[in-house]
Structures are given as C-alpha cells and as structure tokens.
N, C-alpha and C. Protein backbone atom coordinates (compact mmCIF):
# COMPACT_ATOMS: atom_id res chain seq x y z
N UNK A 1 8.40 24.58 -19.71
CA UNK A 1 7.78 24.02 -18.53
C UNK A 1 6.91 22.84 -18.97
N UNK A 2 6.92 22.01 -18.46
CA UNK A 2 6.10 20.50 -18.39
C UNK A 2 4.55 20.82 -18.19
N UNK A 3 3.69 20.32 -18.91
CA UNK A 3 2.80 20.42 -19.09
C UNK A 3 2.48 19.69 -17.81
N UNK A 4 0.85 19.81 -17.54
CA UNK A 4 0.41 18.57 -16.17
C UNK A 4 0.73 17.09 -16.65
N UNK A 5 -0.12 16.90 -17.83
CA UNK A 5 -0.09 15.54 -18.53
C UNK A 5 1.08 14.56 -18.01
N UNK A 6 1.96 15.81 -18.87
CA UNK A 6 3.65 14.95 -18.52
C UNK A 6 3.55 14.53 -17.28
N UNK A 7 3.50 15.44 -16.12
CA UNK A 7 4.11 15.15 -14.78
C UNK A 7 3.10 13.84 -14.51
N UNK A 8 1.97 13.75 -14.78
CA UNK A 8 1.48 12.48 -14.84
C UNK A 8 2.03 11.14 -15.10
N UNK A 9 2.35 11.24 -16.39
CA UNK A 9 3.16 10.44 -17.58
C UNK A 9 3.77 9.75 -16.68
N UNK A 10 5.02 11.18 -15.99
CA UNK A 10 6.49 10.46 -15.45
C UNK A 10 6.16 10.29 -14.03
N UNK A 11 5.54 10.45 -13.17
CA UNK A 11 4.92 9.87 -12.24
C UNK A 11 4.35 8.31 -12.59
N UNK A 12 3.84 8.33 -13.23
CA UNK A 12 2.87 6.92 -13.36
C UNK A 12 4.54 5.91 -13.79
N UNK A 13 5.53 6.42 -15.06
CA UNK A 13 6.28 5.44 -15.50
C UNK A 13 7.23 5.00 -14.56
N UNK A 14 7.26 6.49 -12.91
CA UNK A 14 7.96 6.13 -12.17
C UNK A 14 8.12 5.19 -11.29
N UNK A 15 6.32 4.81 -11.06
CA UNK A 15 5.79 3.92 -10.29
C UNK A 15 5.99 2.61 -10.35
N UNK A 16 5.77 2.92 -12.10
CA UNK A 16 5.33 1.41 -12.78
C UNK A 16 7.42 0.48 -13.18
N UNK A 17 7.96 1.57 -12.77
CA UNK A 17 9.45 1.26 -13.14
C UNK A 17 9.98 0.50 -11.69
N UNK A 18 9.07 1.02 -10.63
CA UNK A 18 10.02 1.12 -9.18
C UNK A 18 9.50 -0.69 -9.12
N UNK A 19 7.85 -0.87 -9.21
CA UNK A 19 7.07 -2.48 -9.37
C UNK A 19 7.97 -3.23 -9.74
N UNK A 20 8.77 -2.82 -10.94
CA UNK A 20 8.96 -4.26 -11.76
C UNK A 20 10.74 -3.85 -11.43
N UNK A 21 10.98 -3.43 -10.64
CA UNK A 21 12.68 -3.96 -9.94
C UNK A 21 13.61 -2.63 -10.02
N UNK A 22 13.12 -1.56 -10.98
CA UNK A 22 14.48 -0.65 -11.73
C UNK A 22 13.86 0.71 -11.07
N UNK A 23 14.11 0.73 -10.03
CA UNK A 23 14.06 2.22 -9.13
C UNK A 23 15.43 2.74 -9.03
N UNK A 24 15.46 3.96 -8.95
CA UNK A 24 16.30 4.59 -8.80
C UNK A 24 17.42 4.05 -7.82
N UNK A 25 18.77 4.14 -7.98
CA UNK A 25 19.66 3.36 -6.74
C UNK A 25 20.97 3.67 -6.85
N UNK A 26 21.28 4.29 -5.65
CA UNK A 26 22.69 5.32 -5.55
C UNK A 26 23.61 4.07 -5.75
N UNK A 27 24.92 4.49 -6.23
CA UNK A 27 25.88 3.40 -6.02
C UNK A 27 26.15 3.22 -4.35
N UNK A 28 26.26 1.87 -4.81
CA UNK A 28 27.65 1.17 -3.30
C UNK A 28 25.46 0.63 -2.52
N UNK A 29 24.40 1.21 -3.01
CA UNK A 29 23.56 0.76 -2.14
C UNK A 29 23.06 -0.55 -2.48
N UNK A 30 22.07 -1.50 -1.69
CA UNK A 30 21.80 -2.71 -2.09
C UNK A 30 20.65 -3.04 -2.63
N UNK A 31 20.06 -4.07 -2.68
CA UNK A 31 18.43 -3.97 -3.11
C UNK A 31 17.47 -3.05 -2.52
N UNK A 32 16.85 -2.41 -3.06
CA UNK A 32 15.67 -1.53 -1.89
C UNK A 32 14.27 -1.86 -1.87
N UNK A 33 14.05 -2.05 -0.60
CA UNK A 33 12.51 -2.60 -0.14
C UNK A 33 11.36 -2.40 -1.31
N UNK A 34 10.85 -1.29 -1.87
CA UNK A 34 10.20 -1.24 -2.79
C UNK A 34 9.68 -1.91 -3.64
N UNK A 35 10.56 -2.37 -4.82
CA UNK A 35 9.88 -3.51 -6.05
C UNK A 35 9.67 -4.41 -5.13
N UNK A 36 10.25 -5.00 -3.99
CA UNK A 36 9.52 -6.24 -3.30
C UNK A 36 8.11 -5.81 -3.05
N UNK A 37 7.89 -5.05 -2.25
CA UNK A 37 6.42 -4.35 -1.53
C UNK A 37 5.55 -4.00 -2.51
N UNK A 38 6.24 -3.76 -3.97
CA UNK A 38 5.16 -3.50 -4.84
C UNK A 38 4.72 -4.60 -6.27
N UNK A 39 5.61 -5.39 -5.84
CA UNK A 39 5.33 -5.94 -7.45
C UNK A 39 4.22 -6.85 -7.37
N UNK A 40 3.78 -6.67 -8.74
CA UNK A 40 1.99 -6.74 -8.98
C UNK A 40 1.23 -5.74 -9.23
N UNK A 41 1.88 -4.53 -8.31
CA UNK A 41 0.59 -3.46 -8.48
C UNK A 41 0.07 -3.50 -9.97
N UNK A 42 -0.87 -2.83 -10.05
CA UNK A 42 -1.70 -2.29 -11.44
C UNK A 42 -1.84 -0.72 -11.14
N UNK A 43 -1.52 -0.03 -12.31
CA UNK A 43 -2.40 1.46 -11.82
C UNK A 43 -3.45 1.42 -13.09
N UNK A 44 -4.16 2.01 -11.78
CA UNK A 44 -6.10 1.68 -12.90
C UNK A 44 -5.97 2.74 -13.45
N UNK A 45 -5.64 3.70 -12.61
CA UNK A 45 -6.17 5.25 -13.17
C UNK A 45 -5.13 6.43 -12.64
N UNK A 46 -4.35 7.10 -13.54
CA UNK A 46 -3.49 8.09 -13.36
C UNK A 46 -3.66 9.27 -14.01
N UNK A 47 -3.91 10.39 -12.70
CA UNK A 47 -4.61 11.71 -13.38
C UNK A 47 -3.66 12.54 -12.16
N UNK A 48 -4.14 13.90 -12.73
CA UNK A 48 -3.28 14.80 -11.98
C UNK A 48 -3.45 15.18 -10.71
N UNK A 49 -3.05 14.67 -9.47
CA UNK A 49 -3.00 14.48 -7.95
C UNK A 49 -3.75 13.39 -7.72
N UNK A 50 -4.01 12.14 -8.69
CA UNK A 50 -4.39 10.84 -8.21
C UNK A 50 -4.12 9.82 -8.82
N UNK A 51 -3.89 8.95 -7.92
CA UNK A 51 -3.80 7.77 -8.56
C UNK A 51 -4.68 6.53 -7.88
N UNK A 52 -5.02 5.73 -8.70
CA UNK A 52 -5.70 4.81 -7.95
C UNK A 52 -5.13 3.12 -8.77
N UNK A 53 -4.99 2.34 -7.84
CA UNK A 53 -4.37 1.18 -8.13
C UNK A 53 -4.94 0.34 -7.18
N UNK A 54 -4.63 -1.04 -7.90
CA UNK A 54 -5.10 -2.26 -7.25
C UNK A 54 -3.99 -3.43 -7.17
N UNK A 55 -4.21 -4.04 -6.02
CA UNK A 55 -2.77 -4.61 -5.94
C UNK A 55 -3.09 -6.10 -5.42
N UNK A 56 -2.35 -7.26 -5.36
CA UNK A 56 -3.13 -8.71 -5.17
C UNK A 56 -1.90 -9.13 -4.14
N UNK A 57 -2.31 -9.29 -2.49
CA UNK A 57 -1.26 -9.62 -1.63
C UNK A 57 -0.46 -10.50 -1.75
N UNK A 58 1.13 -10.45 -2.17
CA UNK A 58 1.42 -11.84 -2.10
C UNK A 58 1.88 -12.36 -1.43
N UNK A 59 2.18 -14.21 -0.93
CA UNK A 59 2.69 -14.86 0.33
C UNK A 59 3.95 -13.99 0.99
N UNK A 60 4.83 -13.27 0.22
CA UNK A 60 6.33 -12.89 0.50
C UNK A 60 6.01 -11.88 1.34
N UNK A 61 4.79 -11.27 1.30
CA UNK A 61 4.71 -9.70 2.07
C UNK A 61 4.12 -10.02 3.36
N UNK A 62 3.51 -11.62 3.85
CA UNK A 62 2.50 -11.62 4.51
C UNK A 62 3.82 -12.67 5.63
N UNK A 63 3.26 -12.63 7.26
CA UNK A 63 3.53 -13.13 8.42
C UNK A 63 3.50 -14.28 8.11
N UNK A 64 3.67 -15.26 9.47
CA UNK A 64 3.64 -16.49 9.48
C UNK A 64 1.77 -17.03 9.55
N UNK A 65 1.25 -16.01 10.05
CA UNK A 65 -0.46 -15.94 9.70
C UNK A 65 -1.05 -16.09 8.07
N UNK A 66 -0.07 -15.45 7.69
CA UNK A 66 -0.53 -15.04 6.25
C UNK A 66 -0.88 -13.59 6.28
N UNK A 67 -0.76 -12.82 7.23
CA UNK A 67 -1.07 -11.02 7.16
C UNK A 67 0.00 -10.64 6.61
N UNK A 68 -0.59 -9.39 5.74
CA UNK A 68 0.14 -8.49 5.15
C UNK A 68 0.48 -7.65 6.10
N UNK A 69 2.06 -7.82 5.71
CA UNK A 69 2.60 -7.26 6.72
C UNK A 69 2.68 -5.58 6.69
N UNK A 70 2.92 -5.07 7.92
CA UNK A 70 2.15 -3.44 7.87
C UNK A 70 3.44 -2.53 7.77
N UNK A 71 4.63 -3.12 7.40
CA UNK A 71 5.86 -2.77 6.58
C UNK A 71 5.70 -2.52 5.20
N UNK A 72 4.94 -3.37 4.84
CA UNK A 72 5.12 -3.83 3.00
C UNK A 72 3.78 -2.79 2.69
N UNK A 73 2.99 -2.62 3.54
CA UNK A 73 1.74 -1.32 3.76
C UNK A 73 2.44 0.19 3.38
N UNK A 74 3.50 0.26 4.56
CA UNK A 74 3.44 1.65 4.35
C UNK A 74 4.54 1.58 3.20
N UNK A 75 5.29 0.64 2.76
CA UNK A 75 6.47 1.53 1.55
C UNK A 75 5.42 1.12 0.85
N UNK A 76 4.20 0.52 0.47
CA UNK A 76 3.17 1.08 -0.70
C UNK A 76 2.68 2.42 -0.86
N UNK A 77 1.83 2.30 0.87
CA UNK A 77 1.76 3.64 0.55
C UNK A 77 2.55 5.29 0.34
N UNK A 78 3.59 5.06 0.78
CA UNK A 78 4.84 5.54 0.64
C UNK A 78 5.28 5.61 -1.18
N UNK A 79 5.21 4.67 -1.56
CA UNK A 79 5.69 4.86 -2.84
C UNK A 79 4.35 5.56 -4.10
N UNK A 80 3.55 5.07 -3.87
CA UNK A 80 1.79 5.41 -4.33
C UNK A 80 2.02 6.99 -3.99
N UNK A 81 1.79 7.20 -3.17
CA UNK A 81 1.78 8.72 -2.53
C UNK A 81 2.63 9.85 -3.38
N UNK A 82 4.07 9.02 -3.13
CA UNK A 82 5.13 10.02 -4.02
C UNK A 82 4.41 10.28 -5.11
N UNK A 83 4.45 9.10 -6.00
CA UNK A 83 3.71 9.24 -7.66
C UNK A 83 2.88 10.34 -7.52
N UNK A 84 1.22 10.31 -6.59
CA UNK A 84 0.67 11.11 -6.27
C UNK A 84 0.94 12.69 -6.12
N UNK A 85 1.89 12.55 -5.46
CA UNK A 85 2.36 14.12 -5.51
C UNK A 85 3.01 14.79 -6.36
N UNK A 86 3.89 13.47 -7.07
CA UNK A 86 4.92 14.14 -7.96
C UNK A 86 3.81 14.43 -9.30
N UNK A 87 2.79 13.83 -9.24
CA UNK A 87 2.34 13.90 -10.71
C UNK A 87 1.29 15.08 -10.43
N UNK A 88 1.29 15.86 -9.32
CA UNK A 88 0.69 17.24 -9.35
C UNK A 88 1.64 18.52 -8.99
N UNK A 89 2.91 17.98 -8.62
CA UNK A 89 3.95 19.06 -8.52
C UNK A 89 4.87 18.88 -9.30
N UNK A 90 5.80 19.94 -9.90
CA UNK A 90 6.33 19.88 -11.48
C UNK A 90 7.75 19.61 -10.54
N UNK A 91 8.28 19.41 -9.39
CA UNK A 91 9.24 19.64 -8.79
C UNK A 91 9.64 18.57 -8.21
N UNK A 92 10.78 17.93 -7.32
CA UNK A 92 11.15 17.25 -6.29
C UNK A 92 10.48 17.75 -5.24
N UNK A 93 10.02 16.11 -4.38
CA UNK A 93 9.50 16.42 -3.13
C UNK A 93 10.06 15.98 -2.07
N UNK A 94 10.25 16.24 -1.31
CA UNK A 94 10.92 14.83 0.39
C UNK A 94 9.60 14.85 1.17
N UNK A 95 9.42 13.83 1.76
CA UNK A 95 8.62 13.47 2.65
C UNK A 95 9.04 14.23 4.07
N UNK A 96 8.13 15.05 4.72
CA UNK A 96 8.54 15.55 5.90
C UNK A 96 7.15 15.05 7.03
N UNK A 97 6.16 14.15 6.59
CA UNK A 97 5.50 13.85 7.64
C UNK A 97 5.27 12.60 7.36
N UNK A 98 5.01 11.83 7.84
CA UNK A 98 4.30 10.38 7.29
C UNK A 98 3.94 9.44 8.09
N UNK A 99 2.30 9.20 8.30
CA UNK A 99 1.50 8.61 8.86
C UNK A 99 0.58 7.95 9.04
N UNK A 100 0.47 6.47 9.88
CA UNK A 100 -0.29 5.39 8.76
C UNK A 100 -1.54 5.22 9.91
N UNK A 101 -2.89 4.79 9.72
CA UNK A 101 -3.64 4.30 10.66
C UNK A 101 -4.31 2.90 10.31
N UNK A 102 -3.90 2.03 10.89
CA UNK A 102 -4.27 0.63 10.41
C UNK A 102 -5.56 0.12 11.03
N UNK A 103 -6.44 -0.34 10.47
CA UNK A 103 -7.84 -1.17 10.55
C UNK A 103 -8.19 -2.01 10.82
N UNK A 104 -7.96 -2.94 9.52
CA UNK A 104 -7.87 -3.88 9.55
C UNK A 104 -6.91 -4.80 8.84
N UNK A 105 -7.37 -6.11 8.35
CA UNK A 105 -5.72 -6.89 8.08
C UNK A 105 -6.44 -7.59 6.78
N UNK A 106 -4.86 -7.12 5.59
CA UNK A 106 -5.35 -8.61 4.36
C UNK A 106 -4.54 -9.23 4.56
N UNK A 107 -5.03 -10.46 3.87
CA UNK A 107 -4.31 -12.08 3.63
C UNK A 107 -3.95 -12.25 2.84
N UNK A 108 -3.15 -13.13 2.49
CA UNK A 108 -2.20 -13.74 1.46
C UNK A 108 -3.50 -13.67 0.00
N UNK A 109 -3.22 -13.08 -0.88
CA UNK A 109 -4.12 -13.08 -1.98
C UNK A 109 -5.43 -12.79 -1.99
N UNK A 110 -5.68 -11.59 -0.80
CA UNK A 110 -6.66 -10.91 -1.34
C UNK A 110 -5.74 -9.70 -1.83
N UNK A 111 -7.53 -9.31 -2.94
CA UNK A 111 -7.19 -7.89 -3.86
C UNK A 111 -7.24 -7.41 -3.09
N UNK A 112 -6.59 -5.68 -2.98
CA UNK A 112 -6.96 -4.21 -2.51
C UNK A 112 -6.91 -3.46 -3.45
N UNK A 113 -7.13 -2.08 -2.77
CA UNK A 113 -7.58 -0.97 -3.68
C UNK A 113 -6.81 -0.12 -3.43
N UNK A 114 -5.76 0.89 -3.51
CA UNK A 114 -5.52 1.66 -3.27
C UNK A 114 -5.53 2.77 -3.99
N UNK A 115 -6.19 3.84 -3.12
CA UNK A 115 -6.49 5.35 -3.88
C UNK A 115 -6.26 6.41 -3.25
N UNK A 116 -5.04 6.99 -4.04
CA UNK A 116 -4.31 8.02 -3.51
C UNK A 116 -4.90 9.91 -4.44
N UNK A 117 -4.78 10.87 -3.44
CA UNK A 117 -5.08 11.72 -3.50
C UNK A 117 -4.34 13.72 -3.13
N UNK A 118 -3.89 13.93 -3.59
CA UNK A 118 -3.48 15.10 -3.18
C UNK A 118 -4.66 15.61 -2.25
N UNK A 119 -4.72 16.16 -0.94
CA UNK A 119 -5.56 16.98 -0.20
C UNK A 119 -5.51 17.70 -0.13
N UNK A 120 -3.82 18.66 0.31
CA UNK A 120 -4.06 19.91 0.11
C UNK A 120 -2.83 20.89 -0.08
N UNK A 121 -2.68 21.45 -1.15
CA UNK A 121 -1.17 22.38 -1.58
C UNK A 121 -1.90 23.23 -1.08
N UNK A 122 -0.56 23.65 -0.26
CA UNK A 122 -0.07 25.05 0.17
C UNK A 122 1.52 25.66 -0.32
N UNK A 123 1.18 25.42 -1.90
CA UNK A 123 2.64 26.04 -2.23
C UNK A 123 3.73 25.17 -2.11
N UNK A 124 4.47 25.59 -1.10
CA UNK A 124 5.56 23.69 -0.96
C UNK A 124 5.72 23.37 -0.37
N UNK A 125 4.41 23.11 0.05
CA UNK A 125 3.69 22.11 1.36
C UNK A 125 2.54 21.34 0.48
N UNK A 126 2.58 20.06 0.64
CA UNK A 126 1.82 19.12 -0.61
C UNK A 126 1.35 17.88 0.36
N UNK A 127 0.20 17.79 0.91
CA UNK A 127 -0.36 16.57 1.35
C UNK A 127 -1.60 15.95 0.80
N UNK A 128 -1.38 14.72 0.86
CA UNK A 128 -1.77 13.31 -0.23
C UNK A 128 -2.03 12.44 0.83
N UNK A 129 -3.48 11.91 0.48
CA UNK A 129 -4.21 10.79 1.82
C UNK A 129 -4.55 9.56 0.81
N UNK A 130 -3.71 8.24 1.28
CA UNK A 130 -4.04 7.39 0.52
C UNK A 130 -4.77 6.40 1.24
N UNK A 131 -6.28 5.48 0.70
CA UNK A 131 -6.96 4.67 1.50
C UNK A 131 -7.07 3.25 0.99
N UNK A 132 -6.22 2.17 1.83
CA UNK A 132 -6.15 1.12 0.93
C UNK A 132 -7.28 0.30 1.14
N UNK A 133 -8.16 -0.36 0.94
CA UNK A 133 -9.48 -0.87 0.95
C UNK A 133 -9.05 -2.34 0.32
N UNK A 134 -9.75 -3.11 0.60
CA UNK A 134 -10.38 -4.92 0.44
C UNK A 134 -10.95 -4.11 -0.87
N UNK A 135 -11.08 -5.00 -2.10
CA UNK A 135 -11.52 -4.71 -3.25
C UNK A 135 -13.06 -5.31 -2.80
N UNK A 136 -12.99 -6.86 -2.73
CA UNK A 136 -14.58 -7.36 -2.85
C UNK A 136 -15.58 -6.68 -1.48
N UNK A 137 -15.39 -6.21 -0.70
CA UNK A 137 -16.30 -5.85 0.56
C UNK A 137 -15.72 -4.50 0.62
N UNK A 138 -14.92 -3.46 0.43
CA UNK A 138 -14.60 -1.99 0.46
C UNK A 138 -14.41 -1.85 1.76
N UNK A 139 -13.75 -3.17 2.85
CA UNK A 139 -13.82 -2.83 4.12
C UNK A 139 -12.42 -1.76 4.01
N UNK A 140 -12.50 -0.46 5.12
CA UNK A 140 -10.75 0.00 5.03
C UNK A 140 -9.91 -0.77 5.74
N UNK A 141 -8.30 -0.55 5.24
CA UNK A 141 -7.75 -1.68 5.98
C UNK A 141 -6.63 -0.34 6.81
N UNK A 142 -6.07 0.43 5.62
CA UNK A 142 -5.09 1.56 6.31
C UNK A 142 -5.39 2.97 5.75
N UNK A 143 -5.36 3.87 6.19
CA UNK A 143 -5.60 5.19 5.88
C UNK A 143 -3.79 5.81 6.05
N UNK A 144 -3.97 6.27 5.21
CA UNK A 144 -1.73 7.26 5.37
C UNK A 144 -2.04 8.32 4.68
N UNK A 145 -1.34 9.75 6.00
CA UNK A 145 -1.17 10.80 5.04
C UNK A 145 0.19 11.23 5.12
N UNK A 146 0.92 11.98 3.88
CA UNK A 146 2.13 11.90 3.95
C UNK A 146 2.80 13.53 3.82
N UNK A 147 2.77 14.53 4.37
CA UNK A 147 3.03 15.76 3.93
C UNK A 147 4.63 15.52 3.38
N UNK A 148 4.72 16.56 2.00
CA UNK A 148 5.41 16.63 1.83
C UNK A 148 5.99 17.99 1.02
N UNK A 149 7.14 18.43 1.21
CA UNK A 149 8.00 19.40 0.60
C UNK A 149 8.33 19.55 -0.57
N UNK A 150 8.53 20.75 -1.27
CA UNK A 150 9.03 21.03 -2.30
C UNK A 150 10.55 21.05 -1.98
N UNK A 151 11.14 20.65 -2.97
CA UNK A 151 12.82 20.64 -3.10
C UNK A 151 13.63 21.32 -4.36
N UNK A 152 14.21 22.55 -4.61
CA UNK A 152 15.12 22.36 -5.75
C UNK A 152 15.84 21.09 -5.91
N UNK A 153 16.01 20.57 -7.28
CA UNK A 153 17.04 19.41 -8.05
C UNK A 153 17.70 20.19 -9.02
N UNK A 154 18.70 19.96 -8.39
CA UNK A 154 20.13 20.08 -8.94
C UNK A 154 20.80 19.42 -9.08
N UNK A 155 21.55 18.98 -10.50
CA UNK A 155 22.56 18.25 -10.74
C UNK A 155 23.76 19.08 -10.96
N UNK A 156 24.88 17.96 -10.43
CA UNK A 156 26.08 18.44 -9.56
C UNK A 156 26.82 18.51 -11.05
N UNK A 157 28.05 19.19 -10.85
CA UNK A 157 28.44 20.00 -11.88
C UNK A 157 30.22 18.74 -12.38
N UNK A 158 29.96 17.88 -11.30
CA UNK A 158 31.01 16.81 -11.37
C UNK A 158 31.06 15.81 -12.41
C-alpha cells in the first residue's frame, strides 16, 4: 500500500504534468481544455488533502474585457481539486457534485492564489473547497466545492 507521501508525490506530478500539455488522453480524443486553463500554474505547497498554488492570468483565458474567463476558473478549479483529493485518497475518484460561486473578476495578468482543501471524508464520499483569491489584496474571486467518489481502477485484461 502507498504510503500518504506518495499519493502526494503523484498527485502533485499529476498536476504539474496536466500544466505543461501531457494529461492523460484516450485515443481518437483531441486537445483537452486543461493545459490551456492551466499553464503557468505554480504549486507552492503540496501536502496531504492540500494544495495551494498560485497562478498569473493569461490574455488567452481572458474576454474581450480582459476577464478571466469563468470557464478557464472552473477546469482550474476542477483540476486543483482532483490533485487535492487524489493526494488524500489512495484510490480513483469521479466527480459527482461540482460547484462554483463567483465574486469577483481577474484581469489579464493579475496573480491569484489558489488553495485547495479536503473538507470532509466520509469514506467514499470526499469533498474539497477550493478558494481562488487576488494574491496582492486577498480579495475572493471564486469559492468551488467539488464532492467526489471513490472508484475501483481496473485495468482491462485486453
């Protein structure tokens, strides 16, 4: 059995793999939203049911305003979250709830903060509240919580 550490480890390398383009990707599928929505992140700090990262908006994610768009929001927090959970559950998870509350708005190249958290296992039921914050003023911008499931993984015998 995997120590916590590990599930950390491979959580964090999962994160840091999905940023820079090489996420997981079934055949016959096409690019997936993700490394766009995330690349740049940093993870500051990866411990067991948290993670906390900081991320710098860029023009590609943001409107014709310059707002970050509240698409490129939630597959962050969406992808942040997973890490989050996976790196406190030794198992596969699916997302069975997921829910964002928006604040306020960043712009093209401001920092944020995002800090994600396991809240509360119930066995294999696993929810994680992530709060993305303005780095220089700590205003909130989105709050997301994401319940999620335990899954057996199984590989197919083909």
């Amino acid at each position: 059995m995997a120590s916590p550490m590990d599930s950390v480890l491979a959580s964090r390398k999962w994160l840091e793999n999905l940023a820079e383009g090489r996420p997981f990707k079934l055949k016959g599928m096409g690019q997936t939203v993700e490394p766009l929505a995330l690349s740049g992140i940093e993870v500051i700090r990866a411990e067991r049911g948290r993670f906390l990262c900081k991320f710098v908006v860029p023009r590609h994610l943001t409107d014709k305003e310059g707002n970050w768009h509240p698409g490129a929001i939630a597959a962050l927090i969406d992808a942040v979250g997973t890490a989050t959970v996976l790196s406190y559950m030794e198992q596969g998870q699916v997302s069975i709830d997921f829910e964002i509350s928006y604040f306020s708005r960043a712009r093209t190249n401001d920092e944020v903060e995002i800090d994600a958290k396991v809240y509360v296992n119930q066995g294999k039921i696993t929810t994680m509240i992530a709060e993305i914050k303005k780095k220089e003023s700590g205003e909130m911008l989105a709050l997301g919580r994401q319940w999620m499931a335990s899954v057996k993984v199984e590989r197919s015998k083909l």
